[in-house]
PDB file of C-alpha atoms in Angstrom:
ATOM      1  CA  UNK A  84     -11.075   6.326  23.255  1.00  0.00           C
ATOM      2  CA  UNK A  85     -10.777   4.002  20.266  1.00  0.00           C
ATOM      3  CA  UNK A  86      -7.292   5.354  19.508  1.00  0.00           C
ATOM      4  CA  UNK A  87      -6.105   4.583  23.049  1.00  0.00           C
ATOM      5  CA  UNK A  88      -7.457   1.039  22.774  1.00  0.00           C
ATOM      6  CA  UNK A  89      -5.746   0.588  19.411  1.00  0.00           C
ATOM      7  CA  UNK A  90      -2.420   1.892  20.741  1.00  0.00           C
ATOM      8  CA  UNK A  91      -2.525  -0.590  23.626  1.00  0.00           C
ATOM      9  CA  UNK A  92      -2.613  -3.476  21.149  1.00  0.00           C
ATOM     10  CA  UNK A  93       0.574  -2.346  19.396  1.00  0.00           C
ATOM     11  CA  UNK A  94       3.659  -4.216  20.672  1.00  0.00           C
ATOM     12  CA  UNK A  95       5.875  -2.012  22.846  1.00  0.00           C
ATOM     13  CA  UNK A  96       8.818  -2.462  20.488  1.00  0.00           C
ATOM     14  CA  UNK A  97       6.901  -0.568  17.762  1.00  0.00           C
ATOM     15  CA  UNK A  98       6.588   2.515  19.985  1.00  0.00           C
ATOM     16  CA  UNK A  99      10.372   3.025  20.114  1.00  0.00           C
ATOM     17  CA  UNK A 100      12.185   5.686  18.095  1.00  0.00           C
ATOM     18  CA  UNK A 101      14.896   4.729  15.606  1.00  0.00           C
ATOM     19  CA  UNK A 102      17.559   5.853  18.089  1.00  0.00           C
ATOM     20  CA  UNK A 103      16.009   3.757  20.885  1.00  0.00           C
ATOM     21  CA  UNK A 104      15.764   0.764  18.547  1.00  0.00           C
ATOM     22  CA  UNK A 105      19.408   1.205  17.599  1.00  0.00           C
ATOM     23  CA  UNK A 106      20.460   1.189  21.263  1.00  0.00           C
ATOM     24  CA  UNK A 107      18.342  -1.883  22.039  1.00  0.00           C
ATOM     25  CA  UNK A 108      19.628  -3.743  18.979  1.00  0.00           C
ATOM     26  CA  UNK A 109      23.229  -2.817  19.800  1.00  0.00           C
ATOM     27  CA  UNK A 110      22.906  -4.027  23.387  1.00  0.00           C
ATOM     28  CA  UNK A 111      21.131  -7.262  22.440  1.00  0.00           C
ATOM     29  CA  UNK A 112      17.892  -6.348  24.262  1.00  0.00           C
ATOM     30  CA  UNK A 113      15.960  -6.977  21.053  1.00  0.00           C
ATOM     31  CA  UNK A 114      16.767  -8.674  17.767  1.00  0.00           C
ATOM     32  CA  UNK A 115      16.273  -7.412  14.233  1.00  0.00           C
ATOM     33  CA  UNK A 116      14.317 -10.607  13.534  1.00  0.00           C
ATOM     34  CA  UNK A 117      11.834  -9.890  16.335  1.00  0.00           C
ATOM     35  CA  UNK A 118      11.537  -6.264  15.246  1.00  0.00           C
ATOM     36  CA  UNK A 119      10.908  -7.293  11.628  1.00  0.00           C
ATOM     37  CA  UNK A 120       8.325  -9.917  12.642  1.00  0.00           C
ATOM     38  CA  UNK A 121       6.376  -7.458  14.754  1.00  0.00           C
ATOM     39  CA  UNK A 122       6.596  -4.741  12.101  1.00  0.00           C
ATOM     40  CA  UNK A 123       5.301  -7.054   9.377  1.00  0.00           C
ATOM     41  CA  UNK A 124       2.590  -8.472  11.654  1.00  0.00           C
ATOM     42  CA  UNK A 125       1.383  -4.937  12.405  1.00  0.00           C
ATOM     43  CA  UNK A 126       1.398  -4.010   8.717  1.00  0.00           C
ATOM     44  CA  UNK A 127      -0.539  -7.184   7.957  1.00  0.00           C
ATOM     45  CA  UNK A 128      -3.109  -6.342  10.623  1.00  0.00           C
ATOM     46  CA  UNK A 129      -3.818  -2.721   9.731  1.00  0.00           C
ATOM     47  CA  UNK A 130      -2.710  -2.137   6.145  1.00  0.00           C
ATOM     48  CA  UNK A 131      -5.782  -3.737   4.548  1.00  0.00           C
ATOM     49  CA  UNK A 132      -7.928  -0.992   6.065  1.00  0.00           C
ATOM     50  CA  UNK A 133      -5.618   2.046   5.732  1.00  0.00           C
ATOM     51  CA  UNK A 134      -3.462   1.029   2.744  1.00  0.00           C
ATOM     52  CA  UNK A 135      -0.496   3.075   3.864  1.00  0.00           C
ATOM     53  CA  UNK A 136       1.975   0.566   2.388  1.00  0.00           C
ATOM     54  CA  UNK A 137       1.536   0.343  -1.383  1.00  0.00           C
ATOM     55  CA  UNK A 138       4.480  -1.961  -2.091  1.00  0.00           C
ATOM     56  CA  UNK A 139       5.813  -4.472   0.428  1.00  0.00           C
ATOM     57  CA  UNK A 140       8.668  -6.874  -0.138  1.00  0.00           C
ATOM     58  CA  UNK A 141       8.217 -10.578   0.457  1.00  0.00           C
ATOM     59  CA  UNK A 142       8.264 -11.517   4.159  1.00  0.00           C
ATOM     60  CA  UNK A 143      10.761 -14.343   3.580  1.00  0.00           C
ATOM     61  CA  UNK A 144      13.318 -11.987   2.004  1.00  0.00           C
ATOM     62  CA  UNK A 145      12.859  -9.379   4.730  1.00  0.00           C
ATOM     63  CA  UNK A 146      13.330 -12.002   7.452  1.00  0.00           C
ATOM     64  CA  UNK A 147      16.540 -13.174   5.760  1.00  0.00           C
ATOM     65  CA  UNK A 148      17.883  -9.597   5.834  1.00  0.00           C
ATOM     66  CA  UNK A 149      16.880  -9.272   9.491  1.00  0.00           C
ATOM     67  CA  UNK A 150      18.700 -12.537  10.322  1.00  0.00           C
ATOM     68  CA  UNK A 151      21.820 -11.230   8.530  1.00  0.00           C
ATOM     69  CA  UNK A 152      21.605  -8.025  10.596  1.00  0.00           C
ATOM     70  CA  UNK A 153      21.243 -10.127  13.769  1.00  0.00           C
ATOM     71  CA  UNK A 154      24.417 -12.040  12.888  1.00  0.00           C
ATOM     72  CA  UNK A 155      26.300  -8.776  12.333  1.00  0.00           C
ATOM     73  CA  UNK A 156      24.928  -7.415  15.628  1.00  0.00           C
ATOM     74  CA  UNK A 157      25.826 -10.624  17.508  1.00  0.00           C
ATOM     75  CA  UNK A 158      29.389 -10.512  16.182  1.00  0.00           C
ATOM     76  CA  UNK A 159      29.648  -6.897  17.331  1.00  0.00           C
ATOM     77  CA  UNK A 160      28.214  -7.658  20.798  1.00  0.00           C
ATOM     78  CA  UNK A 161      30.479 -10.716  21.179  1.00  0.00           C
ATOM     79  CA  UNK A 162      33.542  -8.674  20.163  1.00  0.00           C
ATOM     80  CA  UNK A 163      34.055 -10.646  16.946  1.00  0.00           C
ATOM     81  CA  UNK A 164      33.389  -7.724  14.625  1.00  0.00           C
ATOM     82  CA  UNK A 165      36.287  -6.166  12.745  1.00  0.00           C
ATOM     83  CA  UNK A 166      34.760  -2.741  13.335  1.00  0.00           C
ATOM     84  CA  UNK A 167      35.385  -1.159  16.737  1.00  0.00           C
ATOM     85  CA  UNK A 168      32.051   0.656  16.812  1.00  0.00           C
ATOM     86  CA  UNK A 169      29.748  -0.586  14.083  1.00  0.00           C
ATOM     87  CA  UNK A 170      27.136   2.024  15.006  1.00  0.00           C
ATOM     88  CA  UNK A 171      29.284   4.946  13.870  1.00  0.00           C
ATOM     89  CA  UNK A 172      28.501   3.878  10.289  1.00  0.00           C
ATOM     90  CA  UNK A 173      25.487   1.592  10.688  1.00  0.00           C
ATOM     91  CA  UNK A 174      23.347   3.134  13.392  1.00  0.00           C
ATOM     92  CA  UNK A 175      20.171   1.907  11.625  1.00  0.00           C
ATOM     93  CA  UNK A 176      21.390  -1.702  11.364  1.00  0.00           C
ATOM     94  CA  UNK A 177      18.391  -4.040  11.277  1.00  0.00           C
ATOM     95  CA  UNK A 178      15.733  -1.323  11.470  1.00  0.00           C
ATOM     96  CA  UNK A 179      12.849  -1.685   8.976  1.00  0.00           C
ATOM     97  CA  UNK A 180      12.054   1.476   7.018  1.00  0.00           C
ATOM     98  CA  UNK A 181       9.502   2.218   4.288  1.00  0.00           C
ATOM     99  CA  UNK A 182      10.164   4.865   1.637  1.00  0.00           C
ATOM    100  CA  UNK A 183       7.577   7.342   0.315  1.00  0.00           C
ATOM    101  CA  UNK A 184       6.469   6.361  -3.184  1.00  0.00           C
ATOM    102  CA  UNK A 185       7.858   9.558  -4.706  1.00  0.00           C
ATOM    103  CA  UNK A 186      11.453   8.474  -4.105  1.00  0.00           C
ATOM    104  CA  UNK A 187      13.445   5.922  -6.058  1.00  0.00           C
ATOM    105  CA  UNK A 188      14.615   2.765  -4.335  1.00  0.00           C
ATOM    106  CA  UNK A 189      16.475   0.087  -6.253  1.00  0.00           C
ATOM    107  CA  UNK A 190      14.262  -2.843  -7.312  1.00  0.00           C
ATOM    108  CA  UNK A 191      11.071  -0.993  -6.366  1.00  0.00           C
ATOM    109  CA  UNK A 192       8.650   0.754  -8.684  1.00  0.00           C
ATOM    110  CA  UNK A 193       8.074   4.481  -8.234  1.00  0.00           C
ATOM    111  CA  UNK A 194       4.483   5.316  -9.140  1.00  0.00           C
ATOM    112  CA  UNK A 195       4.432   8.947  -7.931  1.00  0.00           C
ATOM    113  CA  UNK A 196       0.958   8.250  -6.596  1.00  0.00           C
ATOM    114  CA  UNK A 197      -0.382   6.422  -9.640  1.00  0.00           C
ATOM    115  CA  UNK A 198      -0.199   5.708 -13.321  1.00  0.00           C
ATOM    116  CA  UNK A 199      -2.669   8.504 -14.028  1.00  0.00           C
ATOM    117  CA  UNK A 200       0.345  10.754 -14.603  1.00  0.00           C
ATOM    118  CA  UNK A 201      -0.133   9.930 -18.267  1.00  0.00           C
ATOM    119  CA  UNK A 202      -3.615  11.432 -18.457  1.00  0.00           C
ATOM    120  CA  UNK A 203      -6.262   9.559 -20.421  1.00  0.00           C
ATOM    121  CA  UNK A 204      -3.759   7.893 -22.766  1.00  0.00           C
ATOM    122  CA  UNK A 205      -1.856   5.229 -20.844  1.00  0.00           C
ATOM    123  CA  UNK A 206       1.276   3.839 -22.451  1.00  0.00           C
ATOM    124  CA  UNK A 207       0.764   0.148 -23.294  1.00  0.00           C
ATOM    125  CA  UNK A 208       3.535  -0.985 -20.933  1.00  0.00           C
ATOM    126  CA  UNK A 209       1.733   0.643 -17.993  1.00  0.00           C
ATOM    127  CA  UNK A 210      -1.396  -1.479 -18.292  1.00  0.00           C
ATOM    128  CA  UNK A 211      -1.533  -4.926 -16.728  1.00  0.00           C
ATOM    129  CA  UNK A 212      -3.826  -7.461 -18.329  1.00  0.00           C
ATOM    130  CA  UNK A 213      -3.398 -10.056 -15.554  1.00  0.00           C
ATOM    131  CA  UNK A 214      -5.424  -9.157 -12.439  1.00  0.00           C
ATOM    132  CA  UNK A 215      -4.281 -12.217 -10.497  1.00  0.00           C
ATOM    133  CA  UNK A 216      -1.489 -10.688  -8.408  1.00  0.00           C
ATOM    134  CA  UNK A 217      -0.748  -7.324  -6.800  1.00  0.00           C
ATOM    135  CA  UNK A 218       2.361  -8.350  -4.846  1.00  0.00           C
ATOM    136  CA  UNK A 219       5.641  -6.424  -5.049  1.00  0.00           C
ATOM    137  CA  UNK A 220       7.429  -9.710  -5.730  1.00  0.00           C
ATOM    138  CA  UNK A 221       5.351 -10.582  -8.786  1.00  0.00           C
ATOM    139  CA  UNK A 222       7.342  -9.413 -11.769  1.00  0.00           C
ATOM    140  CA  UNK A 223       7.175  -9.906 -15.477  1.00  0.00           C
ATOM    141  CA  UNK A 224      10.605 -10.721 -16.875  1.00  0.00           C
ATOM    142  CA  UNK A 225      12.114  -9.319 -13.670  1.00  0.00           C
ATOM    143  CA  UNK A 226      11.475  -5.806 -14.957  1.00  0.00           C
ATOM    144  CA  UNK A 227       7.903  -4.819 -14.050  1.00  0.00           C
ATOM    145  CA  UNK A 228       5.935  -4.776 -10.827  1.00  0.00           C
ATOM    146  CA  UNK A 229       2.204  -5.301 -11.007  1.00  0.00           C
ATOM    147  CA  UNK A 230      -0.408  -3.444  -8.921  1.00  0.00           C
ATOM    148  CA  UNK A 231      -3.989  -4.197  -9.882  1.00  0.00           C
ATOM    149  CA  UNK A 232      -4.443  -3.011 -13.452  1.00  0.00           C
ATOM    150  CA  UNK A 233      -1.086  -1.191 -13.603  1.00  0.00           C
ATOM    151  CA  UNK A 234       2.477  -2.305 -14.049  1.00  0.00           C
ATOM    152  CA  UNK A 235       5.574  -0.256 -13.336  1.00  0.00           C
ATOM    153  CA  UNK A 236       9.218  -0.614 -14.209  1.00  0.00           C
ATOM    154  CA  UNK A 237      11.473  -1.211 -11.230  1.00  0.00           C
ATOM    155  CA  UNK A 238      14.150   1.366 -10.424  1.00  0.00           C
ATOM    156  CA  UNK A 239      17.783   0.666 -11.216  1.00  0.00           C
ATOM    157  CA  UNK A 240      19.272   2.724  -8.357  1.00  0.00           C
ATOM    158  CA  UNK A 241      18.473   4.440  -5.084  1.00  0.00           C
ATOM    159  CA  UNK A 242      17.908   8.134  -4.537  1.00  0.00           C
ATOM    160  CA  UNK A 243      20.858   9.519  -2.519  1.00  0.00           C
ATOM    161  CA  UNK A 244      18.993   9.536   0.811  1.00  0.00           C
ATOM    162  CA  UNK A 245      17.788   5.946   0.279  1.00  0.00           C
ATOM    163  CA  UNK A 246      21.385   4.891  -0.384  1.00  0.00           C
ATOM    164  CA  UNK A 247      22.446   6.599   2.858  1.00  0.00           C
ATOM    165  CA  UNK A 248      19.689   4.726   4.742  1.00  0.00           C
ATOM    166  CA  UNK A 249      20.869   1.388   3.306  1.00  0.00           C
ATOM    167  CA  UNK A 250      24.513   2.272   4.048  1.00  0.00           C
ATOM    168  CA  UNK A 251      23.447   2.974   7.643  1.00  0.00           C
ATOM    169  CA  UNK A 252      22.044  -0.569   7.833  1.00  0.00           C
ATOM    170  CA  UNK A 253      18.317   0.109   7.376  1.00  0.00           C
ATOM    171  CA  UNK A 254      16.219  -2.627   5.786  1.00  0.00           C
ATOM    172  CA  UNK A 255      13.981  -1.089   3.130  1.00  0.00           C
ATOM    173  CA  UNK A 256      10.702  -2.985   3.470  1.00  0.00           C
ATOM    174  CA  UNK A 257       8.542  -1.207   0.908  1.00  0.00           C
ATOM    175  CA  UNK A 258       6.930   1.973  -0.310  1.00  0.00           C
ATOM    176  CA  UNK A 259       4.291   4.129   1.384  1.00  0.00           C
ATOM    177  CA  UNK A 260       1.324   5.798  -0.264  1.00  0.00           C
ATOM    178  CA  UNK A 261       1.769   9.296  -1.723  1.00  0.00           C
ATOM    179  CA  UNK A 262      -0.438  11.995  -3.194  1.00  0.00           C
ATOM    180  CA  UNK A 263      -0.248  11.956  -6.980  1.00  0.00           C
ATOM    181  CA  UNK A 264       2.951  13.698  -8.121  1.00  0.00           C
ATOM    182  CA  UNK A 265       3.571  14.502  -4.423  1.00  0.00           C
ATOM    183  CA  UNK A 266       1.229  17.460  -4.785  1.00  0.00           C
ATOM    184  CA  UNK A 267      -1.198  18.234  -2.029  1.00  0.00           C
ATOM    185  CA  UNK A 268      -1.612  16.549   1.300  1.00  0.00           C
ATOM    186  CA  UNK A 269      -4.161  13.829   0.583  1.00  0.00           C
ATOM    187  CA  UNK A 270      -3.662  10.432  -0.941  1.00  0.00           C
ATOM    188  CA  UNK A 271      -6.398   8.063  -1.981  1.00  0.00           C
ATOM    189  CA  UNK A 272      -5.979   4.535  -0.790  1.00  0.00           C
ATOM    190  CA  UNK A 273      -8.435   2.611  -2.937  1.00  0.00           C
TER     191      UNK A 273
END
C-alpha cells in the first residue's frame, strides 16, 4: 500500500521509458528542461533516505545542458536543423542518465563501491582531511572529488558505452551506488 501511495506522488513524466521520452521530446510534448527539473527534484526528495545516487553534478550545470538540448530539439522541430532526422544519431537527446559507479565517466570519480579497495592501508591521496563538503562539484585543484572522508581522482575519459550514451545525446547526471568491486548484489548506502 505504501508503494502505491509513493508511486502516485511521482510525476507522470518520470514513469516514461527512454523511448517514450525520446518521442515526447522529439514532438515537443515535453522539454528536456522540464524532464531534468523533475528528475533532480525527485532525486532531491528521495536520495537522502535511499542514497542511490553517490555523485550528482551541480543542478545549474545540468539545467544548462538541458536548455542546450531543448534548443537543438526546437531547431529540429521547427525544421531549422541541418540534420534531416536528428534522432537517428541522438535518440537520447536531453534524457538524464546516471552511470553505475563501476564504470568510468569523464570528469567523475570511479570509486568501485568505496575506497576500502586498498585494505587497511589507505594511500594518502585517498584520504580527505576536510569534512566540509561532499558535493561532486567540490574539487581540489580540479583533480579530486571529495566524499566524506575520501577523495578520488576524476576520470580522464569515458568507458565506451558511456561515450555512446553521450554521443546519443544523453545527459550524464551522476553516478549510482555499487557493491564494492561490483561483487555481490548488495550495496551499503551509509
